[in-house]
Short mmCIF file of C-alpha atoms and ligand atoms in Angstrom, two decimals:
data_model
loop_
_atom_site.label_atom_id
_atom_site.label_comp_id
_atom_site.label_asym_id
_atom_site.label_seq_id
_atom_site.Cartn_x
_atom_site.Cartn_y
_atom_site.Cartn_z
CA MET A 1 32.21 -15.58 3.87
CA THR A 2 28.50 -14.98 3.43
CA ARG A 3 25.54 -16.26 5.31
CA GLY A 4 22.18 -16.38 3.60
CA CYS A 5 18.56 -16.94 4.29
CA GLU A 6 17.41 -19.86 2.20
CA LYS A 7 13.73 -19.13 2.61
CA GLU A 8 12.02 -17.95 -0.55
CA TYR A 9 8.57 -16.62 -1.25
CA GLU A 10 6.98 -17.19 -4.64
CA GLY A 11 10.44 -17.70 -6.08
CA ARG A 12 11.75 -14.42 -4.69
CA PRO A 13 14.80 -14.80 -2.51
CA LEU A 14 14.23 -11.89 -0.18
CA LEU A 15 17.62 -12.00 1.41
CA ALA A 16 19.66 -14.06 -0.99
CA THR A 17 23.15 -13.56 0.37
CA MET A 18 24.78 -10.93 2.49
CA GLY A 19 28.23 -9.84 3.50
CA LEU A 20 29.46 -9.78 7.09
CA ASP A 21 29.98 -6.51 8.96
CA GLY A 22 31.39 -7.06 12.45
CA ASP A 23 28.58 -6.70 14.95
CA ALA A 24 26.17 -4.79 12.67
CA ALA A 25 23.18 -5.71 10.51
CA THR A 26 22.29 -3.41 7.60
CA ALA A 27 19.27 -3.60 5.31
CA SER A 28 17.72 -1.28 2.76
CA ALA A 29 14.25 -0.78 1.29
CA PRO A 30 12.91 1.43 -1.52
CA ALA A 31 10.55 4.40 -1.64
CA LYS A 32 7.31 3.98 -3.56
CA CYS A 33 5.10 6.11 -5.76
CA ILE A 34 1.47 5.45 -6.65
CA LEU A 35 0.86 5.40 -10.41
CA PHE A 36 -2.90 4.81 -10.28
CA GLY A 37 -5.74 4.53 -7.81
CA GLU A 38 -4.90 6.50 -4.65
CA HIS A 39 -8.03 7.37 -2.63
CA ALA A 40 -10.16 4.99 -4.75
CA VAL A 41 -8.20 2.08 -3.21
CA VAL A 42 -9.72 3.05 0.16
CA TYR A 43 -13.12 2.12 -1.38
CA GLY A 44 -11.92 -1.21 -2.81
CA GLU A 45 -10.76 -0.11 -6.27
CA PRO A 46 -7.38 -1.31 -7.59
CA ALA A 47 -4.21 0.75 -7.22
CA VAL A 48 -0.76 0.41 -8.77
CA ALA A 49 2.47 1.42 -7.01
CA VAL A 50 6.08 1.36 -8.17
CA ALA A 51 9.26 0.83 -6.13
CA LEU A 52 11.60 3.79 -6.75
CA GLU A 53 15.39 3.98 -6.99
CA GLN A 54 15.49 6.14 -3.86
CA ARG A 55 16.18 3.97 -0.80
CA LEU A 56 16.64 4.06 2.92
CA GLN A 57 19.29 2.06 4.81
CA VAL A 58 19.01 0.96 8.43
CA ARG A 59 22.12 -0.20 10.32
CA ILE A 60 21.73 -1.67 13.80
CA THR A 61 24.39 -2.51 16.37
CA PRO A 62 24.17 -3.72 19.97
CA ALA A 63 24.31 -0.83 22.47
CA LYS A 64 23.96 -0.02 26.18
CA SER A 65 20.75 1.95 25.59
CA TRP A 66 18.29 2.48 22.72
CA SER A 67 19.14 5.29 20.32
CA ILE A 68 18.29 6.43 16.80
CA ASP A 69 20.91 8.49 14.98
CA GLY A 70 22.43 9.42 18.33
CA SER A 71 19.15 10.55 20.03
CA SER A 72 17.20 8.51 22.57
CA LEU A 73 14.53 6.31 21.06
CA ILE A 74 11.11 7.38 22.35
CA ALA A 75 8.18 5.02 21.72
CA LYS A 76 5.72 7.87 20.98
CA ARG A 77 8.05 9.56 18.54
CA HIS A 78 9.12 6.34 16.81
CA PRO A 79 6.01 4.13 16.93
CA HIS A 80 7.07 2.00 13.92
CA ILE A 81 10.37 1.08 15.52
CA HIS A 82 8.81 0.42 18.91
CA HIS A 83 6.16 -1.83 17.40
CA LEU A 84 8.59 -3.87 15.28
CA VAL A 85 11.11 -4.37 18.05
CA HIS A 86 8.42 -5.77 20.35
CA ALA A 87 6.84 -7.86 17.57
CA LEU A 88 10.16 -9.53 16.73
CA TRP A 89 11.46 -9.99 20.29
CA THR A 90 10.12 -13.37 21.35
CA ASN A 91 11.54 -13.47 24.89
CA THR A 92 9.50 -12.28 27.89
CA SER A 93 12.30 -9.96 29.06
CA GLU A 94 12.76 -6.43 27.66
CA PRO A 95 14.36 -6.38 24.16
CA LYS A 96 18.14 -5.92 24.17
CA PRO A 97 18.96 -2.28 23.36
CA LEU A 98 20.28 -1.34 19.93
CA SER A 99 21.72 1.68 18.24
CA VAL A 100 19.73 2.40 15.03
CA HIS A 101 21.29 4.46 12.27
CA VAL A 102 19.17 5.58 9.29
CA THR A 103 20.54 6.99 6.02
CA GLY A 104 19.17 7.39 2.51
CA ASP A 105 17.61 9.68 -0.06
CA ILE A 106 13.85 9.34 0.52
CA PRO A 107 12.29 12.69 1.44
CA ARG A 108 10.16 12.37 4.57
CA ALA A 109 6.44 13.12 4.82
CA SER A 110 6.04 13.63 1.07
CA GLY A 111 3.94 10.61 0.04
CA LEU A 112 6.90 8.47 -1.07
CA GLY A 113 6.59 5.89 1.71
CA SER A 114 9.61 6.78 3.87
CA SER A 115 8.04 5.34 7.04
CA ALA A 116 7.18 2.07 5.28
CA ALA A 117 10.74 1.80 3.92
CA LEU A 118 12.05 2.39 7.46
CA SER A 119 9.78 -0.32 8.86
CA VAL A 120 10.68 -2.84 6.14
CA ALA A 121 14.45 -2.21 6.30
CA LEU A 122 14.46 -2.30 10.11
CA CYS A 123 12.48 -5.53 10.06
CA ALA A 124 15.05 -7.12 7.70
CA ALA A 125 17.99 -5.89 9.81
CA LEU A 126 16.43 -7.08 13.09
CA ASP A 127 15.66 -10.44 11.56
CA ALA A 128 19.24 -10.82 10.28
CA SER A 129 20.68 -10.03 13.68
CA ARG A 130 18.66 -12.86 15.23
CA MET A 131 18.74 -15.04 12.15
CA ASN A 132 18.83 -18.78 12.17
CA SER A 133 17.41 -21.19 9.67
CA GLU A 134 14.15 -21.52 11.62
CA ASN A 135 13.11 -17.96 12.24
CA CYS A 136 14.20 -16.20 9.06
CA LEU A 137 11.26 -14.11 7.76
CA ASP A 138 9.97 -14.33 4.19
CA SER A 139 8.62 -11.34 2.27
CA ASP A 140 5.01 -12.11 3.23
CA GLU A 141 5.85 -12.13 6.96
CA MET A 142 8.12 -9.10 6.65
CA SER A 143 5.58 -6.95 4.81
CA HIS A 144 2.89 -8.12 7.27
CA LEU A 145 4.94 -7.00 10.30
CA ALA A 146 5.79 -3.69 8.62
CA HIS A 147 2.11 -3.16 7.73
CA LEU A 148 1.07 -3.73 11.36
CA ALA A 149 3.74 -1.23 12.44
CA GLU A 150 2.27 1.34 10.01
CA ALA A 151 -1.26 0.59 11.24
CA THR A 152 -0.18 1.04 14.87
CA ALA A 153 1.40 4.39 14.01
CA GLN A 154 -1.73 5.52 12.08
CA SER A 155 -4.47 4.74 14.62
CA GLY A 156 -5.30 1.39 13.06
CA ARG A 157 -5.83 2.72 9.51
CA ALA A 158 -3.20 1.86 6.91
CA SER A 159 -3.37 0.25 3.53
CA PRO A 160 -0.63 -2.32 2.83
CA MET A 161 0.37 -0.51 -0.38
CA ASP A 162 3.55 1.16 0.90
CA THR A 163 4.86 -1.77 2.92
CA SER A 164 4.09 -4.35 0.20
CA THR A 165 5.80 -2.26 -2.49
CA SER A 166 8.80 -1.55 -0.29
CA THR A 167 9.16 -5.24 0.58
CA LEU A 168 8.49 -6.81 -2.82
CA GLY A 169 9.91 -4.08 -5.08
CA GLY A 170 8.97 -3.90 -8.77
CA ILE A 171 5.39 -2.91 -9.52
CA VAL A 172 2.68 -3.86 -7.05
CA VAL A 173 -1.08 -4.01 -7.63
CA LEU A 174 -3.53 -3.83 -4.74
CA SER A 175 -7.19 -4.71 -5.08
CA ASP A 176 -10.11 -6.11 -3.12
CA LYS A 177 -10.11 -9.06 -5.52
CA LYS A 178 -7.59 -11.14 -7.48
CA GLU A 179 -6.81 -9.25 -10.67
CA ASP A 180 -6.27 -10.98 -14.03
CA GLY A 181 -2.93 -10.67 -15.76
CA CYS A 182 -0.92 -10.05 -12.56
CA GLN A 183 0.93 -12.46 -10.31
CA TRP A 184 -1.02 -12.81 -7.05
CA VAL A 185 1.42 -12.85 -4.12
CA PHE A 186 -0.52 -12.70 -0.85
CA THR A 187 -3.68 -11.56 0.90
CA ARG A 188 -3.50 -8.94 3.64
CA GLN A 189 -6.16 -8.30 6.28
CA LEU A 190 -6.45 -5.60 8.88
CA ASP A 191 -9.03 -4.92 11.57
CA THR A 192 -9.57 -1.18 11.29
CA PRO A 193 -11.84 1.00 13.47
CA GLU A 194 -14.34 0.75 10.56
CA GLY A 195 -14.21 -3.06 10.41
CA ARG A 196 -12.09 -5.77 8.83
CA ARG A 197 -10.50 -4.96 5.48
CA THR A 198 -8.94 -7.35 2.99
CA TRP A 199 -6.51 -6.66 0.15
CA GLU A 200 -5.14 -8.94 -2.56
CA ILE A 201 -1.52 -8.07 -3.38
CA HIS A 202 -0.05 -8.81 -6.82
CA THR A 203 3.14 -8.06 -8.70
CA LEU A 204 3.54 -7.13 -12.32
CA THR A 205 6.57 -7.22 -14.60
CA PRO A 206 5.96 -4.95 -17.60
CA PRO A 207 8.09 -4.98 -20.77
CA GLN A 208 11.16 -2.75 -20.38
CA ASP A 209 11.30 0.59 -22.16
CA ASP A 210 13.37 3.76 -21.94
CA VAL A 211 10.89 5.58 -19.69
CA TYR A 212 11.43 7.35 -16.37
CA LEU A 213 9.43 8.72 -13.50
CA VAL A 214 10.19 12.26 -12.40
CA LEU A 215 8.87 13.08 -8.93
CA GLY A 216 8.27 16.74 -8.14
CA ASN A 217 8.06 17.60 -4.46
CA THR A 218 5.96 20.67 -3.59
CA GLY A 219 7.55 20.85 -0.13
CA VAL A 220 4.03 21.26 1.29
CA HIS A 221 3.03 18.76 3.98
CA ALA A 222 -0.60 17.58 3.95
CA PRO A 223 -1.36 14.67 6.29
CA THR A 224 -2.83 11.58 4.57
CA SER A 225 -5.57 11.31 7.23
CA HIS A 226 -6.81 14.83 6.38
CA GLN A 227 -6.87 14.10 2.65
CA VAL A 228 -8.70 10.79 3.13
CA ALA A 229 -11.25 12.60 5.33
CA LEU A 230 -11.79 15.20 2.56
CA VAL A 231 -12.84 12.49 0.12
CA ALA A 232 -15.03 10.78 2.74
CA ALA A 233 -16.80 14.12 3.40
CA ALA A 234 -17.34 14.72 -0.33
CA LEU A 235 -18.92 11.27 -0.66
CA GLU A 236 -21.08 11.75 2.38
CA ALA A 237 -22.35 15.09 1.08
CA ASN A 238 -23.09 13.58 -2.33
CA PRO A 239 -23.17 9.75 -2.43
CA GLU A 240 -23.37 9.84 -6.24
CA ARG A 241 -19.73 10.86 -6.26
CA ILE A 242 -18.91 7.21 -5.72
CA ASN A 243 -19.08 7.17 -9.54
CA GLU A 244 -15.86 9.22 -9.57
CA ILE A 245 -14.23 6.62 -7.33
CA ARG A 246 -15.42 3.87 -9.67
CA ALA A 247 -14.09 5.86 -12.65
CA ILE A 248 -10.64 5.94 -11.01
CA GLY A 249 -10.93 2.16 -10.64
CA SER A 250 -11.61 1.78 -14.40
CA ILE A 251 -8.65 4.03 -15.21
CA SER A 252 -6.42 1.97 -12.90
CA ARG A 253 -7.43 -1.20 -14.74
CA ARG A 254 -6.80 0.49 -18.10
CA GLY A 255 -3.43 1.76 -16.88
CA LEU A 256 -2.59 -1.72 -15.63
CA LYS A 257 -3.39 -3.24 -19.03
CA ALA A 258 -1.26 -0.57 -20.75
CA LEU A 259 1.63 -1.41 -18.39
CA GLN A 260 1.25 -5.13 -19.13
CA ASP A 261 1.35 -4.35 -22.86
CA GLY A 262 4.35 -2.04 -22.46
CA ASN A 263 2.27 0.74 -24.05
CA TYR A 264 3.77 3.65 -22.10
CA ASP A 265 1.98 6.33 -24.15
CA ALA A 266 -1.29 4.83 -22.92
CA VAL A 267 0.10 4.56 -19.36
CA GLY A 268 0.88 8.29 -19.39
CA HIS A 269 -2.53 9.11 -20.79
CA ALA A 270 -4.25 7.11 -18.06
CA MET A 271 -2.14 8.88 -15.39
CA SER A 272 -3.28 12.30 -16.64
CA GLU A 273 -6.89 11.13 -16.73
CA ASN A 274 -6.57 9.77 -13.19
CA HIS A 275 -5.31 13.17 -12.09
CA LEU A 276 -8.32 15.02 -13.53
CA ILE A 277 -10.67 12.99 -11.32
CA LEU A 278 -8.46 13.44 -8.26
CA ARG A 279 -8.46 17.20 -8.88
CA ASN A 280 -12.24 17.16 -9.19
CA LEU A 281 -12.46 15.27 -5.89
CA GLY A 282 -10.63 18.19 -4.25
CA VAL A 283 -7.35 16.51 -3.30
CA SER A 284 -4.99 18.48 -5.55
CA SER A 285 -3.46 21.88 -4.68
CA GLU A 286 -2.22 24.99 -6.45
CA GLU A 287 1.39 23.87 -5.99
CA LEU A 288 0.70 20.39 -7.42
CA GLU A 289 -1.16 21.89 -10.40
CA THR A 290 1.77 24.23 -11.14
CA LEU A 291 4.28 21.36 -11.17
CA ILE A 292 2.00 19.10 -13.24
CA SER A 293 1.43 21.85 -15.86
CA ALA A 294 5.18 22.44 -16.03
CA ALA A 295 5.89 18.73 -16.58
CA LEU A 296 3.22 17.93 -19.18
CA PRO A 297 4.85 19.45 -22.32
CA THR A 298 7.77 16.99 -22.06
CA ALA A 299 5.94 14.08 -20.42
CA LEU A 300 3.67 11.20 -21.47
CA GLY A 301 1.42 11.99 -18.52
CA ALA A 302 1.46 13.45 -15.02
CA LYS A 303 -0.59 13.35 -11.83
CA LEU A 304 -0.40 13.91 -8.12
CA THR A 305 0.87 10.83 -6.30
CA GLY A 306 -0.18 9.73 -2.82
CA SER A 307 -2.84 11.52 -0.83
CA GLY A 308 -2.31 14.97 -2.43
CA GLY A 309 -2.93 18.42 -0.95
CA GLY A 310 0.86 18.79 -1.11
CA GLY A 311 3.58 16.16 -1.22
CA CYS A 312 4.62 15.00 -4.68
CA MET A 313 3.47 14.81 -8.27
CA VAL A 314 4.82 12.24 -10.71
CA ALA A 315 5.44 12.51 -14.44
CA LEU A 316 6.12 9.61 -16.81
CA THR A 317 8.62 10.75 -19.41
CA ARG A 318 11.13 9.74 -22.08
CA GLN A 319 12.99 13.04 -21.44
CA PRO A 320 13.80 12.92 -17.72
CA LYS A 321 16.30 15.80 -17.81
CA GLU A 322 13.92 18.19 -19.61
CA THR A 323 10.93 17.22 -17.45
CA SER A 324 12.98 17.55 -14.28
CA GLU A 325 14.29 21.00 -15.27
CA ALA A 326 10.77 22.21 -16.09
CA ILE A 327 9.49 21.06 -12.68
CA GLU A 328 12.44 22.65 -10.87
CA LEU A 329 11.89 25.94 -12.74
CA ALA A 330 8.29 25.86 -11.51
CA GLY A 331 9.51 25.54 -7.90
CA GLY A 332 9.57 21.78 -7.27
CA ARG A 333 12.42 19.63 -5.98
CA THR A 334 12.83 16.61 -8.22
CA LEU A 335 13.92 12.99 -8.09
CA ILE A 336 14.32 10.76 -11.13
CA SER A 337 13.75 7.01 -11.08
CA ARG A 338 13.28 4.13 -13.45
CA LEU A 339 10.12 2.07 -12.99
CA GLY A 340 10.28 -0.90 -10.66
CA ASN A 341 13.35 -1.36 -8.48
CA PRO A 342 14.50 -4.06 -6.05
CA GLY A 343 12.56 -4.48 -2.83
CA ALA A 344 13.96 -5.15 0.67
CA THR A 345 17.62 -6.14 0.57
CA LEU A 346 19.88 -7.33 3.31
CA ILE A 347 23.23 -5.63 2.80
CA ALA A 348 25.27 -7.07 5.65
CA GLY A 349 24.80 -9.22 8.70
CA PRO A 350 26.77 -9.65 11.91
CA LYS A 351 29.39 -12.38 12.37
CA GLU A 352 27.47 -13.55 15.44
CA THR A 353 23.77 -12.96 16.03
CA PHE A 354 23.35 -10.39 18.81
CA TRP A 355 19.63 -9.99 19.12
CA SER A 356 18.45 -13.27 20.58
CA ASP A 357 17.70 -14.69 24.02
O1 PMV B 1 0.22 9.80 0.65
P1 PMV B 1 0.42 8.35 0.88
O2 PMV B 1 1.60 7.82 0.20
O3 PMV B 1 0.32 7.98 2.33
O4 PMV B 1 -0.75 7.59 0.09
C1 PMV B 1 -2.01 7.46 0.60
C2 PMV B 1 -2.84 6.67 -0.34
C3 PMV B 1 -4.32 6.81 -0.05
O5 PMV B 1 -4.99 6.04 -1.05
C4 PMV B 1 -4.79 8.24 -0.16
C5 PMV B 1 -4.66 6.28 1.34
C6 PMV B 1 -4.54 4.77 1.52
O6 PMV B 1 -4.56 4.32 2.71
O7 PMV B 1 -4.45 4.02 0.55
#
């Protein structure tokens, strides 16, 4: 027997059907990597992100007290979870306690969107455990809730890139305006400490080809907030450097067009060009440069992905094994993924809902 959410968004059944699993709800969501436009997206330029094969699963069951993987759940340490639970619990009483179990193969704190995947998958699992035909969330609502959870955890500053990509899957384009040649999906707004910001979210389905992404993890942790501040300081010291930000925007649009045309040689070229500007802006690192140089001889293009300073680089390649080996030899830990993978998926729901009034 299966129970399914009938609600669709733009023709995408978010939670088409699911199996039953006793008194548990399980959902999964993918990691993401940014192909074009990180940092420039903060200044309104377009950015393109891809859902990766690497995923995170969240399984929830009713419990006597709140726990995550056997440890007590502490609001300060798990702000995403705390926010989502309270956002989805409609009763005035305290939310019923749950045991939360997280598994998967997304490395944490490496720019691949592990916290967004956690928020999205948890949101889907919580919704399934309280599901009825009236309150079932669609992908717009789910990515909105997950985005607010990210914003709460990041002092009110978070772009919806990670949560939108993790929810929708495939390839996602973010811009401050509706972009031609993509399917517009929804608008996202957030009141940040610097004022209200608006993003238009689109999806893109490029022609298939035998190309892969190889992610190389430096193992160095550089907080996004620090990297974003570096760029802000560079612009403040020399306002003309906004031209570099605009140049990233033009490359993103060129890369987008190349993706739409299925011209992966041009996609790779645009990625490498995008990297040169990011390096010039000061957000690369010695470790990232080493891994990128190692990847380039067997790749169509390579760049840092995410906020830089550490974290991951990404190479687009037709020879994933060779590119991966070269990156590993240079000291990186690699992951291989095809471009564009499914978004949030409900794997199993409980026989009886357990998370309602
Ligand atoms: O490192 P990540 O995956 O958190 O990516 C950050 C992307 C930035 O453009 C640098 C910041 C942002 O909010 O978009």
